[in-house]
Amino acid sequence: MPSEWTFLSNYGHVLVALARDPDARMRDVAEQVGITERAVQQIVADLVEEGYVEKVKLGRRNQYRLADHRNFRHRLESEVRIEDFLTLMTGSVTSGRW
């Protein structure tokens, strides 16, 4: 039986999910990533706090914009821009980014 590990962390998965659908509900992101809604809420809060995601209130819903001009945090990937990663993962350069 193959192991369950992946190359991306849950933070990476949440970032990709929000890039694909900036209007996604936390429960939808949780389902896509395979983690709890509470875990997604904490990851999004961390990403907002660090300036990688901006949460914009639109009526009763939130929209998420991604800071694609930023680079990855780890020293091994610090030269890689979020924009390049998200373009690779989504095939798009415009969805929910600033």
Short mmCIF file of N, CA, C and O in Angstrom, two decimals:
data_model
loop_
_atom_site.label_atom_id
_atom_site.label_comp_id
_atom_site.label_asym_id
_atom_site.label_seq_id
_atom_site.Cartn_x
_atom_site.Cartn_y
_atom_site.Cartn_z
N MET A 1 0.85 -1.18 0.00
CA MET A 1 0.00 0.00 0.00
C MET A 1 0.90 1.25 0.00
O MET A 1 1.80 1.37 0.83
N PRO A 2 0.65 2.21 -0.90
CA PRO A 2 1.47 3.42 -0.95
C PRO A 2 1.25 4.30 0.28
O PRO A 2 0.16 4.30 0.86
N SER A 3 2.27 5.04 0.66
CA SER A 3 2.14 5.94 1.81
C SER A 3 1.31 7.16 1.42
O SER A 3 1.06 7.42 0.25
N GLU A 4 0.90 7.92 2.41
CA GLU A 4 -0.02 9.04 2.21
C GLU A 4 0.67 10.40 2.14
O GLU A 4 -0.01 11.41 2.13
N TRP A 5 1.99 10.47 2.11
CA TRP A 5 2.65 11.77 2.14
C TRP A 5 2.51 12.48 0.79
O TRP A 5 2.25 11.86 -0.23
N THR A 6 2.65 13.82 0.82
CA THR A 6 2.61 14.64 -0.39
C THR A 6 3.78 15.61 -0.36
O THR A 6 4.41 15.82 0.68
N PHE A 7 4.06 16.21 -1.49
CA PHE A 7 5.16 17.17 -1.57
C PHE A 7 4.82 18.52 -0.96
O PHE A 7 5.71 19.24 -0.54
N LEU A 8 3.55 18.88 -0.92
CA LEU A 8 3.15 20.16 -0.36
C LEU A 8 2.59 19.99 1.04
O LEU A 8 1.95 18.99 1.35
N SER A 9 2.79 21.00 1.86
CA SER A 9 2.17 21.02 3.19
C SER A 9 0.72 21.46 3.04
O SER A 9 0.27 21.89 1.97
N ASN A 10 -0.01 21.39 4.13
CA ASN A 10 -1.39 21.87 4.11
C ASN A 10 -1.45 23.36 3.79
O ASN A 10 -2.41 23.82 3.16
N TYR A 11 -0.43 24.11 4.18
CA TYR A 11 -0.38 25.54 3.85
C TYR A 11 -0.32 25.72 2.33
O TYR A 11 -1.02 26.57 1.78
N GLY A 12 0.50 24.93 1.67
CA GLY A 12 0.59 25.00 0.22
C GLY A 12 -0.71 24.60 -0.44
O GLY A 12 -1.15 25.23 -1.41
N HIS A 13 -1.34 23.57 0.08
CA HIS A 13 -2.61 23.12 -0.49
C HIS A 13 -3.70 24.19 -0.33
O HIS A 13 -4.48 24.44 -1.25
N VAL A 14 -3.76 24.83 0.83
CA VAL A 14 -4.75 25.89 1.06
C VAL A 14 -4.48 27.06 0.12
O VAL A 14 -5.41 27.62 -0.48
N LEU A 15 -3.23 27.44 -0.05
CA LEU A 15 -2.88 28.53 -0.95
C LEU A 15 -3.33 28.23 -2.38
O LEU A 15 -3.91 29.08 -3.05
N VAL A 16 -3.09 27.01 -2.83
CA VAL A 16 -3.51 26.62 -4.18
C VAL A 16 -5.04 26.64 -4.30
O VAL A 16 -5.59 27.15 -5.28
N ALA A 17 -5.73 26.14 -3.30
CA ALA A 17 -7.20 26.12 -3.32
C ALA A 17 -7.75 27.54 -3.40
O ALA A 17 -8.69 27.81 -4.16
N LEU A 18 -7.17 28.47 -2.63
CA LEU A 18 -7.65 29.85 -2.66
C LEU A 18 -7.28 30.54 -3.97
O LEU A 18 -8.03 31.40 -4.45
N ALA A 19 -6.16 30.18 -4.57
CA ALA A 19 -5.79 30.74 -5.88
C ALA A 19 -6.78 30.28 -6.95
O ALA A 19 -7.15 31.05 -7.84
N ARG A 20 -7.21 29.04 -6.85
CA ARG A 20 -8.17 28.51 -7.83
C ARG A 20 -9.56 29.09 -7.65
O ARG A 20 -10.29 29.29 -8.60
N ASP A 21 -9.93 29.38 -6.39
CA ASP A 21 -11.27 29.91 -6.11
C ASP A 21 -11.19 30.88 -4.94
O ASP A 21 -11.33 30.49 -3.78
N PRO A 22 -10.95 32.17 -5.24
CA PRO A 22 -10.82 33.17 -4.17
C PRO A 22 -12.09 33.38 -3.35
O PRO A 22 -12.03 33.97 -2.29
N ASP A 23 -13.22 32.90 -3.85
CA ASP A 23 -14.49 33.04 -3.13
C ASP A 23 -14.86 31.78 -2.35
O ASP A 23 -15.97 31.67 -1.82
N ALA A 24 -13.96 30.83 -2.29
CA ALA A 24 -14.26 29.53 -1.66
C ALA A 24 -14.60 29.69 -0.18
O ALA A 24 -14.04 30.53 0.52
N ARG A 25 -15.53 28.86 0.27
CA ARG A 25 -15.85 28.79 1.70
C ARG A 25 -14.80 27.90 2.37
O ARG A 25 -14.24 27.00 1.74
N MET A 26 -14.57 28.14 3.64
CA MET A 26 -13.58 27.37 4.38
C MET A 26 -13.92 25.88 4.35
O MET A 26 -13.04 25.04 4.24
N ARG A 27 -15.20 25.55 4.40
CA ARG A 27 -15.58 24.12 4.38
C ARG A 27 -15.23 23.50 3.04
O ARG A 27 -14.86 22.33 2.97
N ASP A 28 -15.35 24.27 1.95
CA ASP A 28 -14.99 23.74 0.63
C ASP A 28 -13.48 23.53 0.51
O ASP A 28 -13.03 22.52 -0.03
N VAL A 29 -12.71 24.48 1.04
CA VAL A 29 -11.25 24.34 1.04
C VAL A 29 -10.86 23.13 1.88
O VAL A 29 -10.01 22.33 1.48
N ALA A 30 -11.48 22.98 3.03
CA ALA A 30 -11.17 21.84 3.91
C ALA A 30 -11.42 20.52 3.19
O ALA A 30 -10.61 19.59 3.28
N GLU A 31 -12.53 20.44 2.47
CA GLU A 31 -12.85 19.22 1.74
C GLU A 31 -11.81 18.95 0.65
O GLU A 31 -11.36 17.81 0.49
N GLN A 32 -11.40 19.98 -0.08
CA GLN A 32 -10.40 19.82 -1.13
C GLN A 32 -9.06 19.35 -0.58
O GLN A 32 -8.41 18.48 -1.14
N VAL A 33 -8.65 19.97 0.53
CA VAL A 33 -7.34 19.69 1.11
C VAL A 33 -7.34 18.38 1.90
O VAL A 33 -6.33 17.70 1.99
N GLY A 34 -8.50 18.05 2.48
CA GLY A 34 -8.59 16.83 3.28
C GLY A 34 -8.24 17.05 4.74
O GLY A 34 -7.71 16.16 5.40
N ILE A 35 -8.54 18.26 5.23
CA ILE A 35 -8.32 18.59 6.64
C ILE A 35 -9.60 19.21 7.19
O ILE A 35 -10.55 19.43 6.45
N THR A 36 -9.61 19.50 8.48
CA THR A 36 -10.82 20.06 9.09
C THR A 36 -10.98 21.53 8.71
O THR A 36 -10.01 22.22 8.36
N GLU A 37 -12.21 21.99 8.81
CA GLU A 37 -12.49 23.40 8.55
C GLU A 37 -11.73 24.29 9.54
O GLU A 37 -11.22 25.34 9.18
N ARG A 38 -11.65 23.84 10.78
CA ARG A 38 -10.90 24.61 11.81
C ARG A 38 -9.42 24.72 11.43
O ARG A 38 -8.80 25.78 11.61
N ALA A 39 -8.84 23.66 10.90
CA ALA A 39 -7.44 23.71 10.48
C ALA A 39 -7.26 24.71 9.33
O ALA A 39 -6.28 25.47 9.30
N VAL A 40 -8.20 24.73 8.40
CA VAL A 40 -8.14 25.70 7.30
C VAL A 40 -8.24 27.11 7.85
O VAL A 40 -7.49 28.00 7.43
N GLN A 41 -9.15 27.34 8.78
CA GLN A 41 -9.29 28.67 9.38
C GLN A 41 -7.99 29.13 10.02
O GLN A 41 -7.58 30.29 9.88
N GLN A 42 -7.30 28.23 10.71
CA GLN A 42 -6.03 28.58 11.36
C GLN A 42 -4.95 28.86 10.31
O GLN A 42 -4.18 29.82 10.45
N ILE A 43 -4.89 28.05 9.28
CA ILE A 43 -3.90 28.27 8.21
C ILE A 43 -4.16 29.61 7.53
O ILE A 43 -3.22 30.39 7.31
N VAL A 44 -5.42 29.91 7.21
CA VAL A 44 -5.74 31.18 6.56
C VAL A 44 -5.39 32.34 7.50
O VAL A 44 -4.81 33.35 7.06
N ALA A 45 -5.69 32.21 8.79
CA ALA A 45 -5.33 33.26 9.75
C ALA A 45 -3.82 33.48 9.77
O ALA A 45 -3.36 34.63 9.79
N ASP A 46 -3.04 32.40 9.74
CA ASP A 46 -1.58 32.52 9.70
C ASP A 46 -1.13 33.21 8.42
O ASP A 46 -0.25 34.08 8.44
N LEU A 47 -1.70 32.82 7.29
CA LEU A 47 -1.33 33.41 6.00
C LEU A 47 -1.70 34.89 5.93
O LEU A 47 -0.95 35.70 5.38
N VAL A 48 -2.85 35.25 6.52
CA VAL A 48 -3.25 36.66 6.58
C VAL A 48 -2.28 37.44 7.47
O VAL A 48 -1.79 38.51 7.10
N GLU A 49 -1.97 36.88 8.64
CA GLU A 49 -1.07 37.55 9.59
C GLU A 49 0.31 37.81 8.99
O GLU A 49 0.92 38.84 9.23
N GLU A 50 0.79 36.87 8.18
CA GLU A 50 2.12 37.01 7.58
C GLU A 50 2.11 37.77 6.26
O GLU A 50 3.16 37.96 5.64
N GLY A 51 0.93 38.20 5.80
CA GLY A 51 0.84 39.02 4.60
C GLY A 51 0.84 38.25 3.28
O GLY A 51 1.04 38.83 2.23
N TYR A 52 0.57 36.96 3.34
CA TYR A 52 0.49 36.15 2.12
C TYR A 52 -0.92 36.13 1.54
O TYR A 52 -1.11 35.83 0.36
N VAL A 53 -1.92 36.41 2.37
CA VAL A 53 -3.31 36.42 1.95
C VAL A 53 -3.98 37.65 2.55
O VAL A 53 -3.70 38.03 3.69
N GLU A 54 -4.85 38.27 1.77
CA GLU A 54 -5.67 39.36 2.26
C GLU A 54 -7.12 38.88 2.22
O GLU A 54 -7.58 38.37 1.20
N LYS A 55 -7.82 39.06 3.34
CA LYS A 55 -9.23 38.67 3.43
C LYS A 55 -10.06 39.93 3.24
O LYS A 55 -9.91 40.91 3.96
N VAL A 56 -10.95 39.89 2.24
CA VAL A 56 -11.82 41.02 1.92
C VAL A 56 -13.26 40.60 2.15
O VAL A 56 -13.71 39.59 1.61
N LYS A 57 -13.98 41.36 2.96
CA LYS A 57 -15.38 41.06 3.26
C LYS A 57 -16.25 41.62 2.14
O LYS A 57 -16.20 42.80 1.82
N LEU A 58 -17.03 40.74 1.51
CA LEU A 58 -17.98 41.14 0.47
C LEU A 58 -19.36 40.67 0.89
O LEU A 58 -19.72 39.50 0.71
N GLY A 59 -20.13 41.58 1.50
CA GLY A 59 -21.43 41.20 2.05
C GLY A 59 -21.24 40.24 3.20
O GLY A 59 -20.52 40.53 4.15
N ARG A 60 -21.84 39.06 3.10
CA ARG A 60 -21.72 38.05 4.15
C ARG A 60 -20.59 37.08 3.88
O ARG A 60 -20.34 36.18 4.69
N ARG A 61 -19.93 37.21 2.75
CA ARG A 61 -18.88 36.26 2.35
C ARG A 61 -17.51 36.93 2.41
O ARG A 61 -17.39 38.15 2.42
N ASN A 62 -16.49 36.12 2.39
CA ASN A 62 -15.12 36.60 2.30
C ASN A 62 -14.56 36.25 0.93
O ASN A 62 -14.92 35.23 0.34
N GLN A 63 -13.68 37.10 0.47
CA GLN A 63 -12.91 36.80 -0.73
C GLN A 63 -11.45 36.88 -0.32
O GLN A 63 -11.08 37.69 0.53
N TYR A 64 -10.63 36.04 -0.91
CA TYR A 64 -9.23 35.95 -0.51
C TYR A 64 -8.36 36.34 -1.69
O TYR A 64 -8.50 35.81 -2.79
N ARG A 65 -7.48 37.32 -1.44
CA ARG A 65 -6.53 37.74 -2.46
C ARG A 65 -5.14 37.33 -2.00
O ARG A 65 -4.81 37.46 -0.81
N LEU A 66 -4.34 36.85 -2.93
CA LEU A 66 -3.03 36.31 -2.59
C LEU A 66 -1.93 37.27 -2.97
O LEU A 66 -1.96 37.87 -4.04
N ALA A 67 -0.95 37.38 -2.10
CA ALA A 67 0.20 38.26 -2.33
C ALA A 67 1.22 37.51 -3.17
O ALA A 67 2.22 37.01 -2.66
N ASP A 68 0.97 37.43 -4.46
CA ASP A 68 1.85 36.63 -5.30
C ASP A 68 3.20 37.27 -5.55
O ASP A 68 4.09 36.64 -6.08
N HIS A 69 3.37 38.51 -5.14
CA HIS A 69 4.67 39.18 -5.28
C HIS A 69 5.67 38.73 -4.20
O HIS A 69 6.85 39.02 -4.31
N ARG A 70 5.19 38.03 -3.21
CA ARG A 70 6.05 37.54 -2.12
C ARG A 70 6.80 36.29 -2.55
O ARG A 70 6.43 35.61 -3.49
N ASN A 71 7.84 35.98 -1.81
CA ASN A 71 8.61 34.76 -2.04
C ASN A 71 8.32 33.74 -0.94
O ASN A 71 7.81 34.10 0.12
N PHE A 72 8.69 32.50 -1.21
CA PHE A 72 8.56 31.46 -0.19
C PHE A 72 9.45 31.79 1.00
O PHE A 72 10.46 32.48 0.87
N ARG A 73 9.10 31.28 2.15
CA ARG A 73 9.80 31.61 3.40
C ARG A 73 11.04 30.77 3.65
O ARG A 73 12.03 31.27 4.18
N HIS A 74 11.02 29.50 3.33
CA HIS A 74 12.13 28.62 3.65
C HIS A 74 13.35 28.98 2.79
O HIS A 74 13.22 29.28 1.61
N ARG A 75 14.53 28.90 3.37
CA ARG A 75 15.74 29.31 2.65
C ARG A 75 15.99 28.51 1.38
O ARG A 75 16.57 29.02 0.43
N LEU A 76 15.52 27.27 1.32
CA LEU A 76 15.71 26.47 0.11
C LEU A 76 14.86 26.96 -1.05
O LEU A 76 15.21 26.74 -2.21
N GLU A 77 13.73 27.60 -0.74
CA GLU A 77 12.83 28.11 -1.79
C GLU A 77 12.68 29.62 -1.77
O GLU A 77 11.81 30.18 -2.42
N SER A 78 13.53 30.31 -1.04
CA SER A 78 13.35 31.75 -0.84
C SER A 78 13.49 32.58 -2.12
O SER A 78 13.06 33.73 -2.16
N GLU A 79 14.02 31.99 -3.17
CA GLU A 79 14.13 32.70 -4.45
C GLU A 79 12.90 32.47 -5.33
O GLU A 79 12.78 33.07 -6.40
N VAL A 80 11.99 31.62 -4.90
CA VAL A 80 10.81 31.31 -5.69
C VAL A 80 9.66 32.23 -5.28
O VAL A 80 9.31 32.33 -4.11
N ARG A 81 9.09 32.90 -6.28
CA ARG A 81 7.95 33.79 -6.02
C ARG A 81 6.66 32.97 -5.95
O ARG A 81 6.49 31.99 -6.68
N ILE A 82 5.77 33.39 -5.08
CA ILE A 82 4.46 32.76 -4.96
C ILE A 82 3.75 32.75 -6.32
O ILE A 82 3.12 31.77 -6.69
N GLU A 83 3.89 33.83 -7.07
CA GLU A 83 3.26 33.93 -8.39
C GLU A 83 3.68 32.78 -9.30
O GLU A 83 2.84 32.17 -9.98
N ASP A 84 4.97 32.47 -9.33
CA ASP A 84 5.46 31.40 -10.19
C ASP A 84 4.90 30.04 -9.76
O ASP A 84 4.50 29.23 -10.59
N PHE A 85 4.87 29.82 -8.48
CA PHE A 85 4.32 28.57 -7.94
C PHE A 85 2.84 28.44 -8.29
O PHE A 85 2.38 27.41 -8.77
N LEU A 86 2.06 29.51 -8.05
CA LEU A 86 0.63 29.44 -8.30
C LEU A 86 0.31 29.33 -9.78
O LEU A 86 -0.65 28.66 -10.16
N THR A 87 1.11 29.95 -10.62
CA THR A 87 0.92 29.81 -12.06
C THR A 87 1.14 28.36 -12.47
O THR A 87 0.37 27.80 -13.25
N LEU A 88 2.16 27.74 -11.93
CA LEU A 88 2.42 26.33 -12.21
C LEU A 88 1.26 25.45 -11.74
O LEU A 88 0.81 24.56 -12.45
N MET A 89 0.74 25.74 -10.56
CA MET A 89 -0.28 24.90 -9.96
C MET A 89 -1.69 25.14 -10.52
O MET A 89 -2.51 24.23 -10.53
N THR A 90 -1.97 26.37 -10.98
CA THR A 90 -3.33 26.69 -11.43
C THR A 90 -3.42 26.93 -12.93
O THR A 90 -4.53 26.95 -13.46
N GLY A 91 -2.29 27.18 -13.58
CA GLY A 91 -2.32 27.50 -15.00
C GLY A 91 -2.83 28.90 -15.28
O GLY A 91 -3.13 29.24 -16.42
N SER A 92 -2.92 29.73 -14.25
CA SER A 92 -3.48 31.08 -14.39
C SER A 92 -2.60 32.06 -13.65
O SER A 92 -2.00 31.74 -12.63
N VAL A 93 -2.58 33.30 -14.13
CA VAL A 93 -1.81 34.34 -13.44
C VAL A 93 -2.67 35.43 -12.85
O VAL A 93 -2.16 36.39 -12.32
N THR A 94 -4.00 35.30 -12.90
CA THR A 94 -4.84 36.42 -12.48
C THR A 94 -5.85 36.12 -11.38
O THR A 94 -6.44 37.04 -10.86
N SER A 95 -6.09 34.89 -11.01
CA SER A 95 -7.19 34.62 -10.09
C SER A 95 -6.87 34.98 -8.65
O SER A 95 -6.03 34.36 -8.02
N GLY A 96 -7.54 36.03 -8.16
CA GLY A 96 -7.48 36.38 -6.75
C GLY A 96 -6.12 36.80 -6.24
O GLY A 96 -5.75 36.48 -5.12
N ARG A 97 -5.38 37.54 -7.04
CA ARG A 97 -4.04 37.93 -6.62
C ARG A 97 -3.88 39.45 -6.64
O ARG A 97 -4.59 40.14 -7.32
N TRP A 98 -2.91 39.94 -5.86
CA TRP A 98 -2.59 41.37 -5.93
C TRP A 98 -1.11 41.53 -5.93
O TRP A 98 -0.35 40.68 -5.60
#
